[in-house]
Amino acid sequence: MICANLQRIRSVIGETAGGCGRDPLEIKLVAVSKYMPAEMIAEAHQCDQVLFGENYLQDAEAKITRLPPALRWHFIGHLQSNKAKTAAELFQMIETVDRLKIAQALNRHAGLLQKKLDVLVQVNVGREPQKSGILPEEAGDLLRAMQPLTNLRVRGLMTMPPYGREPEASRPWFRALKKLSAELAAQEFFYDNTAVELSMGMSGDFKIAIEEGATFIRLGTAIFGERPRQ
Ligand SMILES: *Cc1c(COP(=O)(O)O)cnc(C)c1O
């Protein structure tokens, strides 16, 4: 089932990218494996899925240390600064940096590990009080404050838009993130201002996200099926 899902998703990515004149290779699929056992992740890996996303550090640690080192991991959950060490050790990218304190903690631990850590800044485009992410108008100040943190490579922005019944409801939020990223790239706040990453789009709305410029799409249910209730 996981293989069939991945194959179908890859062809939808290809068609959607083609339909809006984008190179499908620009769009990287993050398989969101929260609550999924290592066996299911291994099954996806057998079908050539290498990049996975996890939300919960302890869960992720148990799986990452059991699975082959060839797998690549993005942290997509809420991060506390006392967990920055583990996160910096285990993950190739932290998608959810939304305040200076966490950026500084990650930078320090990346330095101790003698590695450069890729990060995204999470933006709360819908200004929802219950959601993580920095407000759009504060993103510039955060990025400016992160410039001295040379062990971090700020690759771009990530967002989780307000929930909408229809996939189309996400479009204005995705567009807003893209516009913000262009403004910030013009100020040269990113590691590579000519290739800014945008992590947006989930199982319900990833086609819209691709049309609006996503370079990472984060899909859980569409690959692994419904998550077990926790
Ligand atoms: C769970 C989760 C996803 C995947 O959601 P699906 O609707 O299952 O595709 C994507 N991004 C984040 C941040 C998540 O927490």
Short mmCIF file of C-alpha atoms and ligand atoms in Angstrom, two decimals:
data_model
loop_
_atom_site.label_atom_id
_atom_site.label_comp_id
_atom_site.label_asym_id
_atom_site.label_seq_id
_atom_site.Cartn_x
_atom_site.Cartn_y
_atom_site.Cartn_z
CA MET A 1 0.00 0.00 0.00
CA ILE A 2 2.78 2.44 0.92
CA CYS A 3 4.56 1.76 -2.37
CA ALA A 4 1.41 2.26 -4.40
CA ASN A 5 0.70 5.49 -2.53
CA LEU A 6 4.22 6.78 -3.14
CA GLN A 7 4.04 5.95 -6.83
CA ARG A 8 0.70 7.69 -7.19
CA ILE A 9 1.93 10.76 -5.30
CA ARG A 10 5.08 10.94 -7.44
CA SER A 11 3.02 10.95 -10.58
CA VAL A 12 0.70 13.64 -9.17
CA ILE A 13 3.78 15.72 -8.31
CA GLY A 14 5.04 15.27 -11.86
CA GLU A 15 1.72 16.20 -13.45
CA THR A 16 1.14 19.18 -11.17
CA ALA A 17 4.65 20.51 -11.72
CA GLY A 18 4.28 20.03 -15.48
CA GLY A 19 0.93 21.79 -15.42
CA CYS A 20 2.44 24.94 -13.96
CA GLY A 21 5.75 24.86 -15.81
CA ARG A 22 7.93 23.75 -12.91
CA ASP A 23 10.69 21.15 -12.85
CA PRO A 24 9.37 18.23 -10.74
CA LEU A 25 12.89 17.73 -9.34
CA GLU A 26 12.50 21.05 -7.50
CA ILE A 27 9.79 19.48 -5.36
CA LYS A 28 11.02 17.23 -2.57
CA LEU A 29 8.64 14.91 -0.80
CA VAL A 30 8.96 14.74 2.99
CA ALA A 31 7.23 11.57 4.21
CA VAL A 32 5.73 12.53 7.57
CA SER A 33 6.08 9.42 9.71
CA LYS A 34 4.87 10.62 13.13
CA TYR A 35 3.18 7.81 15.07
CA MET A 36 4.23 5.35 12.36
CA PRO A 37 6.37 2.37 13.36
CA ALA A 38 9.89 1.90 12.00
CA GLU A 39 8.66 -1.03 9.87
CA MET A 40 6.43 1.27 7.84
CA ILE A 41 9.26 3.74 7.38
CA ALA A 42 11.49 0.90 6.19
CA GLU A 43 8.77 -0.10 3.74
CA ALA A 44 8.69 3.42 2.29
CA HIS A 45 12.48 3.38 2.10
CA GLN A 46 12.32 0.19 0.03
CA CYS A 47 10.24 2.19 -2.43
CA ASP A 48 13.01 4.78 -2.69
CA GLN A 49 11.69 7.28 -0.18
CA VAL A 50 14.72 8.69 1.65
CA LEU A 51 13.44 11.86 3.32
CA PHE A 52 11.21 11.65 6.40
CA GLY A 53 9.63 14.17 8.76
CA GLU A 54 9.06 13.67 12.48
CA ASN A 55 7.25 15.82 15.06
CA TYR A 56 8.16 14.24 18.39
CA LEU A 57 11.79 14.04 19.40
CA GLN A 58 11.71 10.99 21.65
CA ASP A 59 9.69 8.94 19.18
CA ALA A 60 11.93 10.05 16.38
CA GLU A 61 15.13 9.18 18.25
CA ALA A 62 14.00 5.60 18.78
CA LYS A 63 13.22 5.21 15.08
CA ILE A 64 16.17 7.11 13.63
CA THR A 65 18.70 5.11 15.62
CA ARG A 66 17.10 1.82 14.46
CA LEU A 67 16.80 2.64 10.77
CA PRO A 68 19.57 2.74 8.14
CA PRO A 69 21.85 5.81 8.20
CA ALA A 70 20.98 6.51 4.55
CA LEU A 71 17.66 7.97 5.63
CA ARG A 72 17.34 11.76 5.90
CA TRP A 73 15.25 13.42 8.59
CA HIS A 74 13.50 16.77 8.98
CA PHE A 75 12.20 17.90 12.33
CA ILE A 76 8.75 19.44 11.80
CA GLY A 77 7.38 19.62 15.35
CA HIS A 78 7.53 22.22 18.07
CA LEU A 79 11.04 22.38 19.48
CA GLN A 80 12.07 23.34 23.01
CA SER A 81 15.55 24.73 23.49
CA ASN A 82 16.46 22.08 26.08
CA LYS A 83 15.98 19.53 23.25
CA ALA A 84 18.17 21.40 20.77
CA LYS A 85 21.15 19.09 21.34
CA THR A 86 19.24 15.93 20.40
CA ALA A 87 17.58 17.68 17.46
CA ALA A 88 20.92 18.94 16.11
CA GLU A 89 22.38 15.44 16.40
CA LEU A 90 19.56 13.52 14.77
CA PHE A 91 18.17 15.73 12.02
CA GLN A 92 19.53 17.09 8.76
CA MET A 93 17.04 19.96 8.83
CA ILE A 94 14.97 21.71 11.49
CA GLU A 95 11.92 23.20 9.76
CA THR A 96 10.40 24.89 12.79
CA VAL A 97 12.75 27.61 14.03
CA ASP A 98 10.48 30.44 15.18
CA ARG A 99 12.41 32.33 17.86
CA LEU A 100 15.96 33.47 18.48
CA LYS A 101 16.44 31.39 21.61
CA ILE A 102 15.92 28.12 19.77
CA ALA A 103 18.10 29.29 16.86
CA GLN A 104 20.92 30.12 19.28
CA ALA A 105 20.63 26.76 21.02
CA LEU A 106 20.71 24.89 17.70
CA ASN A 107 23.67 26.97 16.53
CA ARG A 108 25.61 26.20 19.69
CA HIS A 109 25.01 22.46 19.47
CA ALA A 110 25.73 22.36 15.74
CA GLY A 111 29.04 24.03 16.57
CA LEU A 112 29.84 21.46 19.25
CA LEU A 113 29.04 18.72 16.73
CA GLN A 114 31.20 20.50 14.13
CA LYS A 115 28.38 20.50 11.63
CA LYS A 116 26.36 22.98 9.62
CA LEU A 117 22.68 22.56 10.28
CA ASP A 118 20.04 23.42 7.68
CA VAL A 119 17.02 25.20 9.10
CA LEU A 120 13.79 26.80 7.95
CA VAL A 121 11.99 29.60 9.76
CA GLN A 122 8.39 28.69 10.54
CA VAL A 123 5.92 31.47 9.82
CA ASN A 124 2.41 31.68 11.27
CA VAL A 125 0.89 33.12 8.09
CA GLY A 126 -2.65 32.90 9.44
CA ARG A 127 -1.75 34.60 12.75
CA GLU A 128 -3.46 31.80 14.67
CA PRO A 129 -2.85 32.17 18.41
CA GLN A 130 -2.67 28.39 19.00
CA LYS A 131 -0.04 27.82 16.29
CA SER A 132 3.73 27.96 16.43
CA GLY A 133 5.62 30.14 14.01
CA ILE A 134 6.74 33.74 13.92
CA LEU A 135 4.38 36.43 12.66
CA PRO A 136 5.16 37.47 9.07
CA GLU A 137 6.13 41.04 10.01
CA GLU A 138 8.61 39.74 12.60
CA ALA A 139 10.38 37.28 10.31
CA GLY A 140 12.84 39.89 9.01
CA ASP A 141 14.02 40.80 12.50
CA LEU A 142 14.48 37.15 13.42
CA LEU A 143 16.46 36.44 10.26
CA ARG A 144 18.63 39.51 10.86
CA ALA A 145 19.32 38.37 14.42
CA MET A 146 20.23 34.91 13.06
CA GLN A 147 22.91 36.22 10.68
CA PRO A 148 25.77 35.75 13.23
CA LEU A 149 24.73 32.13 13.85
CA THR A 150 27.17 30.70 11.35
CA ASN A 151 26.57 27.04 12.14
CA LEU A 152 23.02 27.39 10.82
CA ARG A 153 22.15 27.57 7.14
CA VAL A 154 18.80 29.27 6.81
CA ARG A 155 17.43 27.64 3.68
CA GLY A 156 13.98 29.19 3.62
CA LEU A 157 10.54 29.27 5.23
CA MET A 158 7.94 26.77 6.38
CA THR A 159 4.26 27.20 7.16
CA MET A 160 1.12 25.40 8.29
CA PRO A 161 -1.78 27.51 7.04
CA PRO A 162 -5.14 27.73 8.84
CA TYR A 163 -7.25 24.64 8.33
CA GLY A 164 -9.61 24.93 5.40
CA ARG A 165 -12.27 22.55 4.16
CA GLU A 166 -11.23 23.03 0.58
CA PRO A 167 -7.63 22.73 -0.67
CA GLU A 168 -8.13 26.05 -2.49
CA ALA A 169 -8.50 27.78 0.89
CA SER A 170 -4.76 27.29 1.42
CA ARG A 171 -3.77 29.09 -1.77
CA PRO A 172 -3.69 32.67 -0.41
CA TRP A 173 -1.59 31.52 2.56
CA PHE A 174 0.91 29.73 0.34
CA ARG A 175 1.06 32.79 -1.88
CA ALA A 176 1.70 34.98 1.17
CA LEU A 177 4.63 32.77 2.25
CA LYS A 178 6.14 32.91 -1.23
CA LYS A 179 5.81 36.70 -1.32
CA LEU A 180 7.40 37.01 2.13
CA SER A 181 10.27 34.77 1.06
CA ALA A 182 10.93 36.99 -1.97
CA GLU A 183 11.02 40.11 0.22
CA LEU A 184 13.43 38.44 2.65
CA ALA A 185 15.61 37.08 -0.16
CA ALA A 186 15.86 40.62 -1.57
CA GLN A 187 17.43 41.55 1.78
CA GLU A 188 19.78 38.57 1.43
CA PHE A 189 18.74 36.91 4.67
CA PHE A 190 19.05 33.32 3.41
CA TYR A 191 22.04 31.07 2.93
CA ASP A 192 21.31 30.92 -0.81
CA ASN A 193 19.06 33.77 -1.87
CA THR A 194 18.70 32.37 -5.39
CA ALA A 195 17.31 29.03 -4.18
CA VAL A 196 15.04 29.70 -1.22
CA GLU A 197 13.21 26.63 0.05
CA LEU A 198 9.49 26.77 0.83
CA SER A 199 8.05 23.95 2.93
CA MET A 200 4.29 24.09 2.48
CA GLY A 201 1.49 21.71 1.52
CA MET A 202 0.24 18.56 3.22
CA SER A 203 -1.85 15.58 2.06
CA GLY A 204 -4.95 17.69 1.43
CA ASP A 205 -3.47 20.66 -0.37
CA PHE A 206 -0.07 19.75 -1.79
CA LYS A 207 -1.10 20.30 -5.41
CA ILE A 208 -2.03 23.89 -4.61
CA ALA A 209 1.27 24.26 -2.73
CA ILE A 210 3.23 23.06 -5.77
CA GLU A 211 1.39 25.56 -7.96
CA GLU A 212 2.34 28.30 -5.49
CA GLY A 213 6.02 27.42 -5.33
CA ALA A 214 6.56 24.73 -2.66
CA THR A 215 9.96 23.03 -2.74
CA PHE A 216 9.20 20.69 0.18
CA ILE A 217 5.78 19.14 0.59
CA ARG A 218 5.06 17.28 3.83
CA LEU A 219 2.75 14.30 3.39
CA GLY A 220 1.71 11.85 6.07
CA THR A 221 -1.75 10.42 5.56
CA ALA A 222 -1.46 10.25 1.78
CA ILE A 223 1.55 7.93 2.13
CA PHE A 224 0.97 5.95 5.33
CA GLY A 225 -2.81 6.12 5.69
CA GLU A 226 -4.69 7.39 8.72
CA ARG A 227 -2.56 7.82 11.82
CA PRO A 228 -3.36 5.74 14.87
CA ARG A 229 -5.02 7.94 17.50
CA GLN A 230 -2.72 8.86 20.36
C1 LIG B 1 1.29 15.80 10.54
C2 LIG B 1 1.95 16.89 9.77
C3 LIG B 1 1.99 16.88 8.36
C4 LIG B 1 1.32 15.81 7.52
O1 LIG B 1 -0.05 15.92 7.55
P1 LIG B 1 -0.98 15.01 6.59
O2 LIG B 1 -2.24 15.77 6.53
O3 LIG B 1 -1.11 13.68 7.25
O4 LIG B 1 -0.29 14.95 5.28
C5 LIG B 1 2.67 17.90 7.73
N1 LIG B 1 3.29 18.88 8.42
C6 LIG B 1 3.27 18.94 9.75
C7 LIG B 1 3.98 20.04 10.45
C8 LIG B 1 2.59 17.95 10.48
O5 LIG B 1 2.56 18.03 11.82
#
